[in-house]
PDB file of C-alpha atoms in Angstrom:
ATOM      1  CA  MET A   1     -28.860 -36.148  -5.544  1.00 54.00           C
ATOM      2  CA  LYS A   2     -25.220 -37.233  -4.766  1.00 54.00           C
ATOM      3  CA  LYS A   3     -24.024 -35.087  -7.549  1.00 54.00           C
ATOM      4  CA  ILE A   4     -25.655 -32.036  -6.270  1.00 52.00           C
ATOM      5  CA  PHE A   5     -24.216 -32.747  -2.654  1.00 42.00           C
ATOM      6  CA  TYR A   6     -20.723 -33.129  -4.078  1.00 45.00           C
ATOM      7  CA  PHE A   7     -21.189 -29.984  -6.170  1.00 42.00           C
ATOM      8  CA  LEU A   8     -22.227 -27.909  -3.141  1.00 41.00           C
ATOM      9  CA  PHE A   9     -19.416 -29.392  -1.127  1.00 43.00           C
ATOM     10  CA  ALA A  10     -16.911 -28.427  -3.674  1.00 42.00           C
ATOM     11  CA  VAL A  11     -18.272 -24.871  -4.052  1.00 36.00           C
ATOM     12  CA  VAL A  12     -18.257 -24.206  -0.223  1.00 37.00           C
ATOM     13  CA  PHE A  13     -14.743 -25.817   0.138  1.00 35.00           C
ATOM     14  CA  PHE A  14     -13.252 -23.810  -2.566  1.00 33.00           C
ATOM     15  CA  THR A  15     -14.979 -20.532  -1.371  1.00 33.00           C
ATOM     16  CA  ALA A  16     -13.633 -21.027   2.027  1.00 34.00           C
ATOM     17  CA  SER A  17     -10.124 -21.893   1.100  1.00 30.00           C
ATOM     18  CA  CYS A  18      -9.887 -18.773  -1.157  1.00 31.00           C
ATOM     19  CA  SER A  19     -11.027 -16.056   1.441  1.00 35.00           C
ATOM     20  CA  LYS A  20      -8.352 -13.616   2.307  1.00 40.00           C
ATOM     21  CA  VAL A  21      -7.116 -13.057   5.747  1.00 45.00           C
ATOM     22  CA  ASP A  22      -6.049  -9.482   6.544  1.00 54.00           C
ATOM     23  CA  LYS A  23      -2.611  -9.504   8.137  1.00 63.00           C
ATOM     24  CA  THR A  24      -2.226  -5.792   8.559  1.00 77.00           C
ATOM     25  CA  SER A  25      -0.952  -4.801  12.015  1.00 78.00           C
ATOM     26  CA  THR A  26      -2.998  -2.616  14.320  1.00 80.00           C
ATOM     27  CA  VAL A  27       0.342  -1.908  16.211  1.00 83.00           C
ATOM     28  CA  PRO A  28       1.895   1.377  14.748  1.00 80.00           C
ATOM     29  CA  ALA A  29       4.873   0.854  12.423  1.00 78.00           C
ATOM     30  CA  THR A  30       8.126   2.195  13.560  1.00 77.00           C
ATOM     31  CA  ASP A  31      10.083   2.362  10.319  1.00 79.00           C
ATOM     32  CA  VAL A  32      12.558   5.267  10.584  1.00 75.00           C
ATOM     33  CA  ILE A  33      11.858   8.139   8.242  1.00 68.00           C
ATOM     34  CA  PRO A  34      15.067   9.828   6.908  1.00 64.00           C
ATOM     35  CA  GLY A  35      16.245  12.956   8.715  1.00 60.00           C
ATOM     36  CA  THR A  36      14.952  11.532  12.120  1.00 57.00           C
ATOM     37  CA  THR A  37      16.684   9.700  14.960  1.00 52.00           C
ATOM     38  CA  PRO A  38      16.269   6.001  14.606  1.00 49.00           C
ATOM     39  CA  ALA A  39      15.509   3.660  17.612  1.00 47.00           C
ATOM     40  CA  PRO A  40      18.307   1.393  18.710  1.00 43.00           C
ATOM     41  CA  GLY A  41      18.526  -1.562  16.304  1.00 41.00           C
ATOM     42  CA  VAL A  42      16.366   0.019  13.700  1.00 42.00           C
ATOM     43  CA  ASP A  43      17.826   0.453  10.135  1.00 42.00           C
ATOM     44  CA  THR A  44      17.340   3.967   8.492  1.00 48.00           C
ATOM     45  CA  ILE A  45      17.267   5.221   4.794  1.00 46.00           C
ATOM     46  CA  LYS A  46      19.465   7.997   4.563  1.00 54.00           C
ATOM     47  CA  GLY A  47      18.717  10.938   2.024  1.00 64.00           C
ATOM     48  CA  THR A  48      16.541  13.762   1.178  1.00 79.00           C
ATOM     49  CA  ALA A  49      12.967  13.461   0.051  1.00 91.00           C
ATOM     50  CA  LYS A  50      12.821  14.081  -3.777  1.00 95.00           C
ATOM     51  CA  TYR A  51       8.827  14.169  -3.864  1.00 96.00           C
ATOM     52  CA  SER A  52       6.273  14.611  -1.238  1.00 95.00           C
ATOM     53  CA  GLY A  53       2.506  14.688  -0.880  1.00 97.00           C
ATOM     54  CA  ILE A  54      -0.283  14.802   1.754  1.00 98.00           C
ATOM     55  CA  PHE A  55      -2.856  12.119   1.821  1.00 98.00           C
ATOM     56  CA  ALA A  56      -6.480  12.933   1.011  1.00 98.00           C
ATOM     57  CA  SER A  57      -9.259  10.439   2.114  1.00 98.00           C
ATOM     58  CA  ALA A  58     -11.525   8.944  -0.464  1.00 97.00           C
ATOM     59  CA  PRO A  59     -15.186   9.453   0.344  1.00 97.00           C
ATOM     60  CA  GLY A  60     -16.313   7.268   3.387  1.00 96.00           C
ATOM     61  CA  GLU A  61     -12.801   6.441   4.358  1.00 97.00           C
ATOM     62  CA  SER A  62     -10.223   7.885   6.631  1.00 97.00           C
ATOM     63  CA  VAL A  63      -6.430   8.365   5.736  1.00 98.00           C
ATOM     64  CA  THR A  64      -4.150  11.061   7.099  1.00 97.00           C
ATOM     65  CA  GLY A  65      -0.322  11.451   6.836  1.00 96.00           C
ATOM     66  CA  ASN A  66       2.349  12.099   4.283  1.00 96.00           C
ATOM     67  CA  ALA A  67       3.838  10.348   1.378  1.00 96.00           C
ATOM     68  CA  LEU A  68       7.614  10.882   0.762  1.00 96.00           C
ATOM     69  CA  ILE A  69       9.937   9.621  -2.163  1.00 96.00           C
ATOM     70  CA  PHE A  70      13.572   9.106  -1.281  1.00 93.00           C
ATOM     71  CA  PHE A  71      16.575   8.366  -3.434  1.00 90.00           C
ATOM     72  CA  GLU A  72      19.717   6.857  -2.029  1.00 85.00           C
ATOM     73  CA  ASN A  73      22.384   4.459  -3.278  1.00 82.00           C
ATOM     74  CA  ASN A  74      20.830   4.383  -6.753  1.00 88.00           C
ATOM     75  CA  ALA A  75      17.339   3.137  -5.297  1.00 90.00           C
ATOM     76  CA  TYR A  76      14.146   4.794  -4.674  1.00 93.00           C
ATOM     77  CA  SER A  77      11.879   4.188  -1.534  1.00 94.00           C
ATOM     78  CA  VAL A  78       8.433   5.380  -0.632  1.00 96.00           C
ATOM     79  CA  ALA A  79       7.937   6.419   3.052  1.00 95.00           C
ATOM     80  CA  LEU A  80       4.457   6.916   4.741  1.00 96.00           C
ATOM     81  CA  GLU A  81       4.954   9.444   7.583  1.00 93.00           C
ATOM     82  CA  ASN A  82       2.650   9.746  10.592  1.00 93.00           C
ATOM     83  CA  ILE A  83       0.126   7.612   8.710  1.00 95.00           C
ATOM     84  CA  LYS A  84      -3.407   6.899  10.148  1.00 96.00           C
ATOM     85  CA  ILE A  85      -5.848   4.751   8.270  1.00 97.00           C
ATOM     86  CA  GLY A  86      -9.213   3.452   9.095  1.00 92.00           C
ATOM     87  CA  ASN A  87      -9.139  -0.387   9.219  1.00 90.00           C
ATOM     88  CA  GLY A  88      -9.820  -2.114   6.171  1.00 93.00           C
ATOM     89  CA  PRO A  89      -9.153  -5.619   4.575  1.00 95.00           C
ATOM     90  CA  ASP A  90      -6.331  -6.333   2.112  1.00 96.00           C
ATOM     91  CA  LEU A  91      -4.778  -2.775   2.152  1.00 98.00           C
ATOM     92  CA  HIS A  92      -1.993  -2.299  -0.345  1.00 98.00           C
ATOM     93  CA  LEU A  93       0.316   0.648  -1.098  1.00 98.00           C
ATOM     94  CA  TYR A  94       0.411   1.632  -4.822  1.00 98.00           C
ATOM     95  CA  LEU A  95       2.667   4.025  -6.789  1.00 98.00           C
ATOM     96  CA  ALA A  96       0.142   5.140  -9.529  1.00 98.00           C
ATOM     97  CA  LYS A  97      -0.168   7.158 -12.662  1.00 98.00           C
ATOM     98  CA  GLU A  98      -3.662   8.533 -11.715  1.00 97.00           C
ATOM     99  CA  LYS A  99      -5.959   8.183  -8.680  1.00 94.00           C
ATOM    100  CA  GLN A 100      -7.835   5.352 -10.171  1.00 91.00           C
ATOM    101  CA  ALA A 101      -5.807   2.136  -9.724  1.00 94.00           C
ATOM    102  CA  THR A 102      -5.456   1.183 -13.276  1.00 94.00           C
ATOM    103  CA  ASN A 103      -1.722   1.835 -13.985  1.00 96.00           C
ATOM    104  CA  PHE A 104       0.266   1.179 -10.820  1.00 98.00           C
ATOM    105  CA  ILE A 105       3.177  -0.463  -9.133  1.00 97.00           C
ATOM    106  CA  ASP A 106       2.077  -2.571  -6.092  1.00 98.00           C
ATOM    107  CA  LEU A 107       4.380  -2.111  -3.256  1.00 98.00           C
ATOM    108  CA  GLY A 108       2.881  -4.775  -1.210  1.00 97.00           C
ATOM    109  CA  LYS A 109       0.391  -5.003   1.827  1.00 97.00           C
ATOM    110  CA  LEU A 110       0.488  -2.115   4.309  1.00 97.00           C
ATOM    111  CA  LYS A 111       2.675  -2.868   7.391  1.00 96.00           C
ATOM    112  CA  SER A 112       0.388  -1.216   9.705  1.00 96.00           C
ATOM    113  CA  PHE A 113      -2.796   0.944   9.991  1.00 97.00           C
ATOM    114  CA  SER A 114      -0.496   3.778  11.606  1.00 95.00           C
ATOM    115  CA  GLY A 115       2.870   4.952  12.171  1.00 93.00           C
ATOM    116  CA  ASN A 116       5.937   5.354   9.952  1.00 94.00           C
ATOM    117  CA  GLN A 117       6.564   2.856   7.089  1.00 95.00           C
ATOM    118  CA  VAL A 118       9.158   2.510   4.337  1.00 94.00           C
ATOM    119  CA  TYR A 119       8.745   0.432   1.273  1.00 96.00           C
ATOM    120  CA  PRO A 120      11.659   0.113  -1.208  1.00 94.00           C
ATOM    121  CA  LEU A 121      11.049   0.242  -4.995  1.00 95.00           C
ATOM    122  CA  THR A 122      12.557  -2.459  -7.142  1.00 92.00           C
ATOM    123  CA  THR A 123      12.327  -0.307 -10.247  1.00 92.00           C
ATOM    124  CA  SER A 124      13.090   3.371 -11.039  1.00 94.00           C
ATOM    125  CA  PRO A 125       9.779   4.770 -12.219  1.00 96.00           C
ATOM    126  CA  ASP A 126       9.320   8.002 -14.173  1.00 97.00           C
ATOM    127  CA  PHE A 127       7.871  10.249 -11.376  1.00 97.00           C
ATOM    128  CA  SER A 128       6.527  12.588 -14.197  1.00 96.00           C
ATOM    129  CA  GLN A 129       4.104   9.886 -14.861  1.00 97.00           C
ATOM    130  CA  TYR A 130       3.810   8.078 -11.518  1.00 98.00           C
ATOM    131  CA  LYS A 131       2.410  10.999  -9.460  1.00 98.00           C
ATOM    132  CA  TYR A 132       0.277   9.369  -6.990  1.00 98.00           C
ATOM    133  CA  VAL A 133       0.737   7.204  -3.888  1.00 98.00           C
ATOM    134  CA  LEU A 134      -2.535   5.183  -3.112  1.00 98.00           C
ATOM    135  CA  ILE A 135      -3.805   3.145  -0.294  1.00 98.00           C
ATOM    136  CA  TYR A 136      -6.027   0.698  -1.952  1.00 98.00           C
ATOM    137  CA  CYS A 137      -8.168  -2.335  -0.882  1.00 97.00           C
ATOM    138  CA  GLN A 138      -7.552  -4.957  -3.441  1.00 96.00           C
ATOM    139  CA  GLN A 139     -10.272  -7.386  -2.235  1.00 96.00           C
ATOM    140  CA  PHE A 140     -12.976  -5.067  -2.706  1.00 96.00           C
ATOM    141  CA  ASN A 141     -11.343  -2.620  -5.292  1.00 96.00           C
ATOM    142  CA  VAL A 142     -11.749   0.529  -3.011  1.00 97.00           C
ATOM    143  CA  LEU A 143      -9.542   3.550  -2.762  1.00 98.00           C
ATOM    144  CA  PHE A 144      -9.017   4.594   0.806  1.00 98.00           C
ATOM    145  CA  GLY A 145      -6.727   7.557   0.152  1.00 98.00           C
ATOM    146  CA  SER A 146      -4.327   9.234  -2.366  1.00 98.00           C
ATOM    147  CA  ALA A 147      -1.395  11.505  -2.058  1.00 98.00           C
ATOM    148  CA  GLU A 148      -0.309  13.549  -5.220  1.00 98.00           C
ATOM    149  CA  LEU A 149       3.428  13.800  -5.382  1.00 98.00           C
ATOM    150  CA  ILE A 150       5.133  17.253  -5.702  1.00 97.00           C
ATOM    151  CA  LYS A 151       8.799  17.524  -6.626  1.00 96.00           C
ATOM    152  CA  LYS A 152      10.852  19.134  -3.810  1.00 90.00           C
TER     153      LYS A 152
END
């Protein structure tokens, strides 16, 4: 009986300690998109968009806004412009080869469910292969929205 108690205690303890806490902000992000006027004290990325796409929502989800790819100082950045996303846990931004999140670069957790956001790339991907920007829930493996990138 004691072994069963300890086993159940361990299962409950590890399950509770492994649960993810969503830290995505509900306050609109205010990153400055290139070509706009920055707020005082806010850094901006300078440059012209090389690729752009309009977000389409996955079935049952809500995503609107634009994805833009910038190149400046030998580095790429992904910008989300006027983004609005239905709340969800553990939302990440992916640069992907297809709409299914199988071959992708994880750019990190979303900063906010709305506003303008900029994410630097630490690599220089081949945009003839990485054609999609995805908003993806890692915890439940659910696509929220995708933007197909078109060269400008």
